[in-house]
Amino acid sequence: MYRVFIVSVFVVFYMATVSTAASVKIVNGDDADIKDHPWMVSFQLGKSGVNFTHKCGGVIIDKSWVLTAGHCNLYNNVKDRQIAAGSSFLSQMTEIIPVKKYYMLENYSTAYVVQNDLMLLELQKPLKFGSTINKIDLDTNVGHNYTGEVCTITGWGDTDETKGQRLPRGILPDRLQIQYMLAVSKAYCNNTWNSFYGFRLFPKNFINTIICLEDKDKDSCVGDSGGPMVCSNKRVGTLSFGSYLCDGTLPSVHTRISVYLDWIKDKINKKNNKNKKDKKKKKNNKGKANGRRKGKNNKNK
């Protein structure tokens, strides 16, 4: 999870309290079984296509598509990205698939706070769905008020909130973790963050694009970014940022999926349709080439 970012005028305070590129482990959580969360994947980065390590969580939304957080996009080379799926344990993943292409929200920004924090990953080959690998439905109700509902977060991030006070972070867990947390109101989330920093941290209308969770002594942390906020068995949010302490003193902020549903569907449908046309064209060209070869062979006879 991003662990919070202030504009340059507050650089001294910022550097003393915030990690600029911290992705976010679930603190005081429980061991989770991938069969209960088969949409959960590890988004991994490697330098020059080698030495891949877990960076963020991600969620399967289609056989060839994973949704994660935009701020997890650290390297420019697409060869430095892959996803791992199929196990509760990072060390036992059954599917490792390179990323073919990635798509950022066009209005992604890190001014004051990270905004429009989503990234779509197109995989080089489709996942094989089963009991440990499957997609999750996305929330479509942009107007639903989740305040007071108990939702879940899952991830392989840092589990020790004391590590949130310094870098490097603690060792990430091998076993997937789960935590149950309460959704809080937009007003409470907005006021709590603004009060903590002493000025209006959240830009105007930003609160309408996010959904927040808070529960005493519970939190997400570094390595959990991009993971799912799930309410009523639907992907409601994508973990974006939270308190650098990872101790539940500030609400964790999740990009609200329903706000960006049209963008997600548009990207996937356009690309899937293009892929189908390319395959059909390739098949037709192959058929024509075979026909020419047969005709030539018959003529030779």
Short mmCIF file of C-alpha atoms in Angstrom, two decimals:
data_model
loop_
_atom_site.label_atom_id
_atom_site.label_comp_id
_atom_site.label_asym_id
_atom_site.label_seq_id
_atom_site.Cartn_x
_atom_site.Cartn_y
_atom_site.Cartn_z
CA MET A 1 0.00 0.00 0.00
CA TYR A 2 1.13 3.52 -0.67
CA ARG A 3 1.96 4.93 2.74
CA VAL A 4 1.22 8.52 2.21
CA PHE A 5 2.56 11.29 0.12
CA ILE A 6 2.48 15.03 0.67
CA VAL A 7 3.39 17.89 -1.68
CA SER A 8 6.91 19.32 -1.74
CA VAL A 9 6.21 22.19 0.64
CA PHE A 10 5.94 19.57 3.36
CA VAL A 11 9.10 17.67 2.35
CA VAL A 12 10.76 17.66 5.78
CA PHE A 13 7.67 16.35 7.53
CA TYR A 14 7.04 14.03 4.62
CA MET A 15 10.45 12.39 4.67
CA ALA A 16 10.26 11.92 8.41
CA THR A 17 6.96 10.12 8.30
CA VAL A 18 6.21 8.72 4.85
CA SER A 19 7.55 6.17 2.42
CA THR A 20 7.15 7.51 -1.11
CA ALA A 21 6.89 4.16 -2.87
CA ALA A 22 5.63 1.81 -0.21
CA SER A 23 3.22 -0.74 -1.47
CA VAL A 24 1.07 -2.03 1.39
CA LYS A 25 1.14 -6.90 4.99
CA ILE A 26 -2.09 -7.32 6.59
CA VAL A 27 -1.65 -6.60 10.31
CA ASN A 28 -3.23 -8.90 12.93
CA GLY A 29 -4.86 -10.98 10.22
CA ASP A 30 -5.43 -14.73 9.89
CA ASP A 31 -4.10 -17.37 7.52
CA ALA A 32 -6.26 -17.62 4.41
CA ASP A 33 -7.00 -20.47 1.99
CA ILE A 34 -6.70 -19.64 -1.71
CA LYS A 35 -9.77 -21.82 -2.40
CA ASP A 36 -11.81 -19.20 -0.55
CA HIS A 37 -10.14 -16.39 -2.54
CA PRO A 38 -9.25 -17.97 -5.92
CA TRP A 39 -9.17 -14.55 -7.60
CA MET A 40 -6.15 -13.48 -5.54
CA VAL A 41 -2.78 -13.24 -7.32
CA SER A 42 0.67 -11.89 -6.60
CA PHE A 43 1.87 -9.11 -8.92
CA GLN A 44 5.62 -9.50 -9.17
CA LEU A 45 8.45 -7.32 -10.49
CA GLY A 46 11.91 -8.29 -11.64
CA LYS A 47 14.82 -6.28 -12.97
CA SER A 48 15.56 -7.08 -16.62
CA GLY A 49 13.09 -9.95 -16.47
CA VAL A 50 14.82 -11.90 -13.66
CA ASN A 51 14.72 -12.18 -9.86
CA PHE A 52 10.98 -11.61 -9.58
CA THR A 53 9.62 -10.76 -6.13
CA HIS A 54 6.17 -9.96 -4.78
CA LYS A 55 5.31 -6.28 -5.09
CA CYS A 56 1.51 -5.98 -4.85
CA GLY A 57 -1.66 -7.97 -4.77
CA GLY A 58 -3.90 -8.33 -7.78
CA VAL A 59 -7.29 -9.75 -8.64
CA ILE A 60 -8.40 -11.91 -11.56
CA ILE A 61 -11.36 -10.33 -13.37
CA ASP A 62 -11.14 -12.38 -16.59
CA LYS A 63 -9.04 -15.31 -17.83
CA SER A 64 -6.45 -12.96 -19.36
CA TRP A 65 -6.91 -9.91 -17.12
CA VAL A 66 -5.80 -8.86 -13.65
CA LEU A 67 -6.65 -5.61 -11.87
CA THR A 68 -4.19 -4.00 -9.45
CA ALA A 69 -3.15 -0.53 -8.24
CA GLY A 70 -1.59 2.02 -10.57
CA HIS A 71 1.17 2.99 -8.14
CA CYS A 72 2.50 -0.58 -8.36
CA ASN A 73 3.80 0.39 -11.81
CA LEU A 74 7.49 0.97 -11.06
CA TYR A 75 9.37 -0.28 -14.13
CA ASN A 76 8.83 0.77 -17.75
CA ASN A 77 9.73 -2.55 -19.35
CA VAL A 78 6.71 -4.88 -19.55
CA LYS A 79 9.12 -7.84 -19.37
CA ASP A 80 9.75 -6.91 -15.75
CA ARG A 81 6.17 -7.87 -14.77
CA GLN A 82 4.48 -11.19 -14.08
CA ILE A 83 1.66 -12.60 -12.01
CA ALA A 84 1.72 -15.72 -9.83
CA ALA A 85 -1.47 -17.61 -8.95
CA GLY A 86 -2.92 -20.88 -7.69
CA SER A 87 -1.69 -21.21 -4.11
CA SER A 88 -2.07 -19.71 -0.64
CA PHE A 89 1.74 -19.70 -0.49
CA LEU A 90 4.00 -17.43 -2.53
CA SER A 91 6.58 -20.22 -2.67
CA GLN A 92 4.11 -22.74 -4.14
CA MET A 93 2.37 -20.87 -6.96
CA THR A 94 1.16 -23.18 -9.74
CA GLU A 95 0.78 -20.55 -12.48
CA ILE A 96 3.41 -17.98 -13.40
CA ILE A 97 2.37 -15.84 -16.36
CA PRO A 98 4.21 -12.84 -17.83
CA VAL A 99 2.32 -9.62 -18.43
CA LYS A 100 1.73 -8.86 -22.11
CA LYS A 101 0.62 -5.25 -21.68
CA TYR A 102 -0.54 -2.92 -18.93
CA TYR A 103 -3.05 -0.06 -18.94
CA MET A 104 -3.10 2.86 -16.52
CA LEU A 105 -6.06 5.13 -15.93
CA GLU A 106 -5.47 8.14 -18.16
CA ASN A 107 -5.96 10.60 -15.27
CA TYR A 108 -3.74 8.76 -12.78
CA SER A 109 -2.05 11.32 -10.52
CA THR A 110 0.12 11.54 -7.40
CA ALA A 111 -0.67 15.18 -6.61
CA TYR A 112 -1.24 15.40 -2.83
CA VAL A 113 -2.52 11.82 -2.74
CA VAL A 114 -2.47 9.11 -5.39
CA GLN A 115 -5.66 9.42 -7.44
CA ASN A 116 -7.36 7.16 -10.01
CA ASP A 117 -5.12 4.41 -8.74
CA LEU A 118 -5.89 1.46 -11.02
CA MET A 119 -3.90 -0.62 -13.50
CA LEU A 120 -5.12 -3.38 -15.80
CA LEU A 121 -2.73 -6.20 -16.64
CA GLU A 122 -3.22 -8.17 -19.85
CA LEU A 123 -1.60 -11.59 -19.54
CA GLN A 124 0.43 -13.32 -22.25
CA LYS A 125 -1.78 -16.38 -21.99
CA PRO A 126 -5.13 -17.07 -20.30
CA LEU A 127 -5.33 -18.57 -16.83
CA LYS A 128 -6.84 -22.03 -16.38
CA PHE A 129 -9.79 -21.63 -14.04
CA GLY A 130 -10.36 -24.15 -11.25
CA SER A 131 -10.75 -24.37 -7.48
CA THR A 132 -7.66 -22.23 -6.77
CA ILE A 133 -7.78 -19.87 -9.78
CA ASN A 134 -10.93 -18.01 -10.74
CA LYS A 135 -12.34 -14.53 -11.28
CA ILE A 136 -14.43 -12.36 -8.96
CA ASP A 137 -17.45 -10.26 -9.85
CA LEU A 138 -16.97 -6.50 -9.74
CA ASP A 139 -19.27 -4.17 -7.84
CA THR A 140 -21.58 -2.30 -10.23
CA ASN A 141 -23.54 -0.17 -7.75
CA VAL A 142 -21.80 3.19 -7.64
CA GLY A 143 -24.42 4.62 -5.30
CA HIS A 144 -24.41 1.90 -2.65
CA ASN A 145 -23.41 3.00 0.85
CA TYR A 146 -21.23 0.33 2.45
CA THR A 147 -20.78 2.20 5.74
CA GLY A 148 -20.93 -0.21 8.67
CA GLU A 149 -20.57 -3.34 6.55
CA VAL A 150 -17.85 -5.86 7.36
CA CYS A 151 -15.58 -6.40 4.36
CA THR A 152 -12.44 -8.46 3.82
CA ILE A 153 -8.96 -7.63 2.61
CA THR A 154 -6.37 -10.23 1.60
CA GLY A 155 -2.68 -10.04 0.80
CA TRP A 156 0.92 -11.09 1.27
CA GLY A 157 2.06 -7.75 2.72
CA ASP A 158 3.98 -6.89 5.88
CA THR A 159 2.30 -8.23 9.04
CA ASP A 160 4.17 -6.18 11.65
CA GLU A 161 2.89 -2.64 12.18
CA THR A 162 6.13 -1.65 13.94
CA LYS A 163 7.93 -2.12 10.61
CA GLY A 164 5.77 0.67 9.23
CA GLN A 165 7.97 3.21 11.01
CA ARG A 166 11.07 2.49 8.99
CA LEU A 167 12.50 0.92 5.86
CA PRO A 168 13.39 -1.73 4.93
CA ARG A 169 10.18 -3.46 5.82
CA GLY A 170 9.91 -6.77 7.59
CA ILE A 171 9.94 -10.08 5.76
CA LEU A 172 6.74 -10.66 3.83
CA PRO A 173 4.72 -13.74 4.80
CA ASP A 174 4.65 -16.81 2.57
CA ARG A 175 1.02 -17.54 3.53
CA LEU A 176 -1.87 -15.42 2.28
CA GLN A 177 -3.47 -13.36 5.06
CA ILE A 178 -7.06 -12.18 5.53
CA GLN A 179 -8.55 -9.45 7.68
CA TYR A 180 -12.15 -8.40 8.38
CA MET A 181 -12.69 -4.65 8.66
CA LEU A 182 -15.52 -2.13 8.85
CA ALA A 183 -16.32 0.24 6.01
CA VAL A 184 -16.48 3.84 7.30
CA SER A 185 -18.38 6.81 5.90
CA LYS A 186 -16.95 9.16 3.29
CA ALA A 187 -17.25 12.10 5.67
CA TYR A 188 -15.43 10.29 8.48
CA CYS A 189 -12.62 9.16 6.18
CA ASN A 190 -12.20 12.63 4.70
CA ASN A 191 -12.26 14.42 8.07
CA THR A 192 -9.91 11.94 9.75
CA TRP A 193 -7.20 12.31 7.10
CA ASN A 194 -7.59 16.08 6.89
CA SER A 195 -7.43 16.44 10.68
CA PHE A 196 -4.32 14.28 10.92
CA TYR A 197 -2.37 16.45 8.48
CA GLY A 198 -3.93 19.75 9.50
CA PHE A 199 -5.02 20.79 6.01
CA ARG A 200 -7.30 19.52 3.25
CA LEU A 201 -5.30 16.54 2.03
CA PHE A 202 -8.01 15.03 -0.14
CA PRO A 203 -8.74 17.05 -3.31
CA LYS A 204 -12.31 18.08 -4.10
CA ASN A 205 -14.51 15.14 -5.22
CA PHE A 206 -11.69 12.66 -4.52
CA ILE A 207 -13.77 11.15 -1.72
CA ASN A 208 -16.39 10.05 -4.29
CA THR A 209 -13.82 7.84 -6.05
CA ILE A 210 -12.72 5.89 -2.97
CA ILE A 211 -14.06 3.76 -0.13
CA CYS A 212 -12.39 3.44 3.27
CA LEU A 213 -11.91 0.80 5.95
CA GLU A 214 -10.92 1.22 9.60
CA ASP A 215 -10.84 -1.07 12.62
CA LYS A 216 -8.82 -0.81 15.82
CA ASP A 217 -5.43 -2.61 15.68
CA LYS A 218 -6.17 -3.91 12.17
CA ASP A 219 -4.68 -2.66 8.93
CA SER A 220 -3.07 -3.41 5.61
CA CYS A 221 0.58 -2.61 5.00
CA VAL A 222 3.47 -2.70 2.53
CA GLY A 223 2.87 -5.43 -0.09
CA ASP A 224 -0.94 -5.39 0.13
CA SER A 225 -1.48 -2.63 -2.45
CA GLY A 226 -3.64 -3.62 -5.39
CA GLY A 227 -5.38 -6.29 -3.33
CA PRO A 228 -9.15 -6.58 -3.07
CA MET A 229 -11.64 -5.04 -0.70
CA VAL A 230 -14.47 -7.58 -0.90
CA CYS A 231 -17.97 -6.92 0.41
CA SER A 232 -20.85 -9.37 -0.12
CA ASN A 233 -18.64 -11.49 -2.42
CA LYS A 234 -17.96 -8.62 -4.82
CA ARG A 235 -14.77 -6.68 -5.55
CA VAL A 236 -15.71 -3.26 -4.22
CA GLY A 237 -12.29 -1.64 -3.94
CA THR A 238 -8.59 -1.85 -4.75
CA LEU A 239 -6.19 -1.01 -1.94
CA SER A 240 -4.41 2.27 -2.63
CA PHE A 241 -2.87 3.80 0.51
CA GLY A 242 -3.02 4.17 4.29
CA SER A 243 -1.13 5.21 7.40
CA TYR A 244 2.64 4.64 7.32
CA LEU A 245 2.35 3.01 10.77
CA CYS A 246 0.05 0.23 9.49
CA ASP A 247 -1.68 0.21 12.89
CA GLY A 248 -5.25 1.22 12.09
CA THR A 249 -4.95 4.82 13.35
CA LEU A 250 -6.10 6.13 9.95
CA PRO A 251 -8.61 4.60 7.53
CA SER A 252 -7.12 2.61 4.66
CA VAL A 253 -8.14 4.05 1.29
CA HIS A 254 -9.36 1.87 -1.57
CA THR A 255 -10.10 2.95 -5.14
CA ARG A 256 -13.81 2.36 -5.70
CA ILE A 257 -14.27 -0.10 -8.59
CA SER A 258 -17.80 0.89 -9.61
CA VAL A 259 -16.64 4.42 -10.47
CA TYR A 260 -14.27 3.04 -13.11
CA LEU A 261 -16.33 0.09 -14.36
CA ASP A 262 -16.90 1.57 -17.82
CA TRP A 263 -13.14 2.12 -18.30
CA ILE A 264 -12.39 -1.46 -17.21
CA LYS A 265 -15.01 -3.01 -19.50
CA ASP A 266 -14.04 -0.79 -22.42
CA LYS A 267 -10.36 -1.72 -22.23
CA ILE A 268 -11.05 -5.43 -21.90
CA ASN A 269 -13.73 -5.60 -24.61
CA LYS A 270 -11.72 -3.61 -27.14
CA LYS A 271 -8.60 -5.69 -26.59
CA ASN A 272 -10.45 -9.03 -26.55
CA ASN A 273 -12.27 -8.14 -29.78
CA LYS A 274 -8.99 -7.09 -31.41
CA ASN A 275 -7.36 -10.35 -30.35
CA LYS A 276 -10.26 -12.34 -31.85
CA LYS A 277 -9.98 -10.44 -35.15
CA ASP A 278 -6.20 -10.95 -35.22
CA LYS A 279 -6.61 -14.69 -34.63
CA LYS A 280 -9.28 -14.94 -37.32
CA LYS A 281 -7.12 -13.01 -39.78
CA LYS A 282 -4.13 -15.20 -38.98
CA LYS A 283 -6.23 -18.33 -39.46
CA ASN A 284 -7.57 -17.08 -42.81
CA ASN A 285 -4.08 -16.16 -44.01
CA LYS A 286 -2.86 -19.60 -43.01
CA GLY A 287 -5.73 -21.20 -44.89
CA LYS A 288 -4.96 -19.16 -48.03
CA ALA A 289 -1.28 -20.07 -47.79
CA ASN A 290 -2.13 -23.77 -47.49
CA GLY A 291 -4.47 -23.46 -50.50
CA ARG A 292 -1.74 -21.88 -52.60
CA ARG A 293 0.69 -24.64 -51.63
CA LYS A 294 -1.83 -27.37 -52.54
CA GLY A 295 -2.56 -25.69 -55.87
CA LYS A 296 1.12 -25.48 -56.65
CA ASN A 297 1.65 -29.16 -55.76
CA ASN A 298 -1.26 -30.23 -57.98
CA LYS A 299 0.14 -28.18 -60.87
CA ASN A 300 3.53 -29.85 -60.47
CA LYS A 301 1.90 -33.24 -60.79
#
